[in-house]
GROMACS .gro file of C-alpha atoms in nm:
model
  145
    1MET     CA    1  11.059  11.196  10.518
    2ILE     CA    2  11.021  10.844  10.369
    3GLN     CA    3  10.849  10.585  10.594
    4ARG     CA    4  10.680  10.250  10.548
    5ILE     CA    5  10.323  10.203  10.650
    6LYS     CA    6  10.287   9.919  10.898
    7SER     CA    7   9.913   9.936  11.016
    8ARG     CA    8   9.552   9.992  10.928
    9GLU     CA    9   9.579  10.338  11.076
   10GLY     CA   10   9.872  10.409  10.852
   11VAL     CA   11   9.671  10.303  10.547
   12LYS     CA   12   9.397  10.532  10.642
   13LYS     CA   13   9.647  10.818  10.627
   14ILE     CA   14   9.684  10.779  10.253
   15PHE     CA   15   9.315  10.768  10.167
   16SER     CA   16   9.333  11.136  10.050
   17LEU     CA   17   9.616  11.042   9.804
   18ALA     CA   18   9.418  10.733   9.687
   19GLU     CA   19   9.116  10.967   9.618
   20GLN     CA   20   9.345  11.211   9.419
   21PHE     CA   21   9.488  10.913   9.230
   22THR     CA   22   9.146  10.803   9.109
   23THR     CA   23   9.050  11.158   9.005
   24ALA     CA   24   9.371  11.184   8.802
   25SER     CA   25   9.298  10.863   8.603
   26GLU     CA   26   8.968  10.733   8.474
   27SER     CA   27   9.099  10.372   8.494
   28ALA     CA   28   9.213  10.389   8.861
   29LEU     CA   29   8.941  10.255   9.098
   30TYR     CA   30   8.922  10.309   9.471
   31ASP     CA   31   8.705  10.174   9.758
   32PRO     CA   32   8.835  10.279  10.098
   33GLU     CA   33   8.712   9.961  10.282
   34THR     CA   34   8.853   9.735  10.008
   35MET     CA   35   9.181   9.926  10.020
   36LEU     CA   36   9.198   9.900  10.404
   37THR     CA   37   9.115   9.533  10.412
   38THR     CA   38   9.349   9.435  10.131
   39TRP     CA   39   9.652   9.633  10.252
   40ASP     CA   40   9.599   9.530  10.607
   41TYR     CA   41   9.624   9.173  10.491
   42LEU     CA   42   9.926   9.240  10.265
   43LEU     CA   43  10.114   9.419  10.537
   44LYS     CA   44  10.043   9.173  10.815
   45ASN     CA   45  10.157   8.884  10.594
   46LYS     CA   46  10.462   9.070  10.469
   47LEU     CA   47  10.344   9.033  10.114
   48GLY     CA   48  10.336   9.406  10.024
   49VAL     CA   49  10.465   9.743  10.114
   50LEU     CA   50  10.321  10.098  10.126
   51ILE     CA   51  10.583  10.376  10.140
   52THR     CA   52  10.488  10.735  10.200
   53TYR     CA   53  10.673  11.064  10.168
   54THR     CA   54  10.558  11.290  10.447
   55LYS     CA   55  10.601  11.668  10.492
   56LYS     CA   56  10.495  11.826  10.824
   57GLY     CA   57  10.333  11.494  10.922
   58LYS     CA   58  10.110  11.471  10.623
   59ALA     CA   59  10.150  11.206  10.332
   60VAL     CA   60  10.214  11.390  10.016
   61GLY     CA   61  10.332  11.089   9.812
   62VAL     CA   62  10.293  10.716   9.821
   63ILE     CA   63  10.398  10.407   9.633
   64GLY     CA   64  10.267  10.056   9.702
   65GLY     CA   65  10.333   9.710   9.562
   66ILE     CA   66  10.340   9.343   9.629
   67LYS     CA   67  10.603   9.068   9.612
   68HIS     CA   68  10.535   8.739   9.440
   69PRO     CA   69  10.693   8.458   9.251
   70ASP     CA   70  10.652   8.499   8.871
   71MET     CA   71  10.378   8.243   8.777
   72THR     CA   72  10.588   8.090   8.504
   73SER     CA   73  10.953   8.123   8.612
   74GLY     CA   74  10.924   8.132   8.990
   75ILE     CA   75  11.152   8.441   8.994
   76MET     CA   76  11.064   8.659   9.292
   77THR     CA   77  10.911   8.972   9.154
   78ALA     CA   78  10.793   9.307   9.307
   79THR     CA   79  10.503   9.462   9.126
   80GLU     CA   80  10.394   9.821   9.181
   81SER     CA   81  10.019   9.866   9.248
   82PHE     CA   82  10.013  10.239   9.250
   83TRP     CA   83  10.238  10.539   9.270
   84PHE     CA   84  10.104  10.890   9.322
   85VAL     CA   85  10.244  11.227   9.442
   86ASP     CA   86  10.027  11.523   9.523
   87PRO     CA   87  10.068  11.762   9.225
   88GLU     CA   88  10.199  12.039   9.461
   89HIS     CA   89  10.485  11.813   9.570
   90ARG     CA   90  10.594  11.660   9.235
   91GLY     CA   91  10.963  11.596   9.232
   92ILE     CA   92  10.970  11.359   9.530
   93GLY     CA   93  10.850  11.060   9.326
   94LEU     CA   94  11.209  10.939   9.260
   95PHE     CA   95  11.267  10.904   9.633
   96LEU     CA   96  10.960  10.685   9.650
   97LEU     CA   97  11.073  10.476   9.357
   98LYS     CA   98  11.419  10.426   9.510
   99ALA     CA   99  11.259  10.324   9.845
  100PHE     CA  100  11.036  10.075   9.658
  101GLU     CA  101  11.344   9.937   9.477
  102ASP     CA  102  11.527   9.911   9.813
  103TRP     CA  103  11.231   9.717   9.955
  104ALA     CA  104  11.222   9.479   9.664
  105LYS     CA  105  11.591   9.405   9.696
  106GLU     CA  106  11.554   9.346  10.073
  107GLU     CA  107  11.278   9.097  10.006
  108GLY     CA  108  11.487   8.896   9.762
  109CYS     CA  109  11.308   9.020   9.446
  110LYS     CA  110  11.517   8.986   9.126
  111ARG     CA  111  11.266   9.180   8.905
  112ILE     CA  112  11.054   9.487   8.951
  113LEU     CA  113  10.745   9.557   8.734
  114MET     CA  114  10.632   9.918   8.726
  115MET     CA  115  10.308  10.040   8.549
  116ALA     CA  116  10.223  10.359   8.352
  117LEU     CA  117   9.851  10.430   8.326
  118LEU     CA  118   9.798  10.563   7.975
  119ASP     CA  119   9.551  10.827   8.093
  120SER     CA  120   9.778  10.974   8.375
  121LEU     CA  121  10.108  11.134   8.263
  122PRO     CA  122  10.228  10.826   8.063
  123GLU     CA  123  10.507  11.014   7.884
  124LYS     CA  124  10.659  11.133   8.206
  125ALA     CA  125  10.636  10.796   8.378
  126ILE     CA  126  10.793  10.623   8.071
  127ARG     CA  127  11.079  10.879   8.078
  128ILE     CA  128  11.133  10.828   8.444
  129TYR     CA  129  11.136  10.446   8.408
  130GLN     CA  130  11.378  10.452   8.122
  131GLN     CA  131  11.611  10.693   8.309
  132ALA     CA  132  11.604  10.460   8.601
  133GLY     CA  133  11.705  10.153   8.380
  134TYR     CA  134  11.360   9.997   8.319
  135LYS     CA  135  11.257   9.868   7.976
  136PRO     CA  136  10.918   9.810   7.827
  137LEU     CA  137  10.769   9.470   7.883
  138GLU     CA  138  10.408   9.461   7.766
  139VAL     CA  139  10.093   9.658   7.728
  140THR     CA  140   9.789   9.554   7.938
  141TYR     CA  141   9.429   9.578   7.810
  142ILE     CA  142   9.111   9.583   8.012
  143LYS     CA  143   8.754   9.510   7.928
  144GLU     CA  144   8.462   9.552   8.163
  145VAL     CA  145   8.225   9.246   8.169
   0.00000   0.00000   0.00000
């Protein structure tokens, strides 16, 4: 079942998925308190969404993102922050992507930006994005300072 998280308690229910996400990718960072505080703020102010796929009451997949005007064009944009499905439940990710796209449209977004971590199934993510009508935009680089 697909459902949107609306509270701090709901955010806590995806902590195990966030932990799995960070072990699947060296570049993914996770701090439970930061995640709880940030998503509580975003959800209360209707700036973001967390959508889960649950089976037997347990979250087995999640997608989250924010909405914002593009900084140079002003076009309302939805940007995915993370998308993770428990490996035992792979195959439900497309339902989460569709739910995220539906949310973006409801919120008046004209564009959606999706990411693919290069150290976490990038070929599969790229294939999914292209099949869903996405096209490459840029590559992001990071440097620790």
